[in-house]
mmCIF file of C-alpha atoms in Angstrom:
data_model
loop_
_atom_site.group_PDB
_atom_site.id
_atom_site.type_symbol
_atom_site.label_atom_id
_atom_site.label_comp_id
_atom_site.label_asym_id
_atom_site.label_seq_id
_atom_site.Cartn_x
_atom_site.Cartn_y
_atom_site.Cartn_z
ATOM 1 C CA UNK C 54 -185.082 -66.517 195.516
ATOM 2 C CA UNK C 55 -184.896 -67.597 199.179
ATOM 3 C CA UNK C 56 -182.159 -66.700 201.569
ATOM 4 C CA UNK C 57 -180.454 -69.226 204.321
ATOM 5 C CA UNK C 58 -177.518 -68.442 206.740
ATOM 6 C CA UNK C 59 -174.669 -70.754 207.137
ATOM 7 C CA UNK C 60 -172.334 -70.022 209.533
ATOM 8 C CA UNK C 61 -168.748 -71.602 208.322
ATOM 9 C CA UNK C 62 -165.280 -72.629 209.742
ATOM 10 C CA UNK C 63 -162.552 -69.576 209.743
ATOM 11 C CA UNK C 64 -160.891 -71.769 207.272
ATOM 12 C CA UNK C 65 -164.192 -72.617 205.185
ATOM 13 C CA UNK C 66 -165.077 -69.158 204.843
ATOM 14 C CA UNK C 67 -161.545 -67.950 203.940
ATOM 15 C CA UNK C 68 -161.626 -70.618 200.805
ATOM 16 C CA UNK C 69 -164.110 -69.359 199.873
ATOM 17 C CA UNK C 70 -163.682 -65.538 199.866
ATOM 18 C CA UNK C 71 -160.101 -66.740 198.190
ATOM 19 C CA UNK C 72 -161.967 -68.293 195.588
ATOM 20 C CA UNK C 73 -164.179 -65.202 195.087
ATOM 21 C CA UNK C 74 -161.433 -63.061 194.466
ATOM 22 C CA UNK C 75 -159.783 -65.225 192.296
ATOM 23 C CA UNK C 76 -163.104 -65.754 189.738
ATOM 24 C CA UNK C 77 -163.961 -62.170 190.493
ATOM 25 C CA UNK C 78 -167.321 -63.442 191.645
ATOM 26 C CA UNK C 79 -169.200 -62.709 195.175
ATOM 27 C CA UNK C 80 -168.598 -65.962 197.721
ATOM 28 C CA UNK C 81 -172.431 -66.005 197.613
ATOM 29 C CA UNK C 82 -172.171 -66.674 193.857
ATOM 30 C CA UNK C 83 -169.750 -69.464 194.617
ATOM 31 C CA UNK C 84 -171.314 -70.805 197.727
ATOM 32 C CA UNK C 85 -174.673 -71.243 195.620
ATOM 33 C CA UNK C 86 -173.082 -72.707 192.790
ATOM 34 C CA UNK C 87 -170.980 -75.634 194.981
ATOM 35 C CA UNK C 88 -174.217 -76.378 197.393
ATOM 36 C CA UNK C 89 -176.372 -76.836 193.642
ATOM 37 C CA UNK C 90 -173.778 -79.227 192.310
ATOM 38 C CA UNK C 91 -173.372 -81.168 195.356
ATOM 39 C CA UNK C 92 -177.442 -81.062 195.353
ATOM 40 C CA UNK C 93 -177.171 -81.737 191.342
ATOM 41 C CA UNK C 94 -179.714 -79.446 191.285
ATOM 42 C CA UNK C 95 -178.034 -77.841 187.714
ATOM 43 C CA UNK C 96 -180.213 -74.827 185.994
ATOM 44 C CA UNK C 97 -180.049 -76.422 182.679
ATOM 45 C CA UNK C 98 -182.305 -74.463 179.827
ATOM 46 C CA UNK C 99 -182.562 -77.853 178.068
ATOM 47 C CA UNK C 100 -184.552 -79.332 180.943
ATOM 48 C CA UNK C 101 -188.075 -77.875 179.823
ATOM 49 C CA UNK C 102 -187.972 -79.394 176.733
ATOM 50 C CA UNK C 103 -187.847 -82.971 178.765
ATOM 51 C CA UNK C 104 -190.221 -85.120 177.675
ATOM 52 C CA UNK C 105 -192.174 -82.043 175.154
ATOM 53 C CA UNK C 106 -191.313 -84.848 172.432
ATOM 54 C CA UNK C 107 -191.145 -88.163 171.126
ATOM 55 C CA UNK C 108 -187.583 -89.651 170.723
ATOM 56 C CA UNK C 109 -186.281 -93.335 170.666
ATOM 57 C CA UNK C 110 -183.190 -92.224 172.730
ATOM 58 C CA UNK C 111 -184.264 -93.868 176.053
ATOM 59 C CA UNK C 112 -181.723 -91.931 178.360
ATOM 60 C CA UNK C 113 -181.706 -88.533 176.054
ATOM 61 C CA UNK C 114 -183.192 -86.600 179.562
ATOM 62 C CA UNK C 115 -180.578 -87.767 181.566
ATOM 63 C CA UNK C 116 -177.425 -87.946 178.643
ATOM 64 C CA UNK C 117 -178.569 -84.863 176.508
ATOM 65 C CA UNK C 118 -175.696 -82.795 177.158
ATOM 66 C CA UNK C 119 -173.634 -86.152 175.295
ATOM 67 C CA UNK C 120 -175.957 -86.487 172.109
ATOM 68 C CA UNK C 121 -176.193 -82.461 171.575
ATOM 69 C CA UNK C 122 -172.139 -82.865 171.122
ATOM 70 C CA UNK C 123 -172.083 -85.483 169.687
ATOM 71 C CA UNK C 124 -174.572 -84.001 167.116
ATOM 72 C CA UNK C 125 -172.498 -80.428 166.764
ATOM 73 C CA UNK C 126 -169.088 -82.835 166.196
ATOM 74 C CA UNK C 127 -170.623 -84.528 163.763
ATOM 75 C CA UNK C 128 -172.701 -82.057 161.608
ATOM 76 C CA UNK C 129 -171.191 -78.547 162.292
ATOM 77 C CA UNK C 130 -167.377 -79.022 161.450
ATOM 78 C CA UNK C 131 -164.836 -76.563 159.718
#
């Protein structure tokens, strides 16, 4: 883990502490989070499985998240 210092407008920074306290999380947490969205930089456990096998779904690395619903809606119903 690395560390980087941002300094933010009065009114930045209180959004953010305001959103700390309201998710109970540190604005570090929150600050991460946001700047790895915006980066779509997502820790996704699926991702080292990428390209381990053969599939005929051409897009399955980019869509997975869609065709592992779609699978659970399909085959794991009450």
């Amino acid at each position: 883990m690395n560390t980087i210092t941002l300094k933010l407008s009065s009114v930045l920074y209180q959004t953010l502490q305001n959103l700390a306290v309201q998710t109970g999380r540190s604005p570090e947490e929150i600050a991460t989070e946001l700047l790895a969205k915006d980066l779509e930089i997502i820790d996704d456990p699926v991702d080292e499985f990428i390209g381990a096998f053969q599939s005929n779904i051409p897009d399955w690395g980019e869509n997975h998240d869609y065709y592992l619903s779609q699978e659970l809606q399909e085959n794991h119903h009450d």
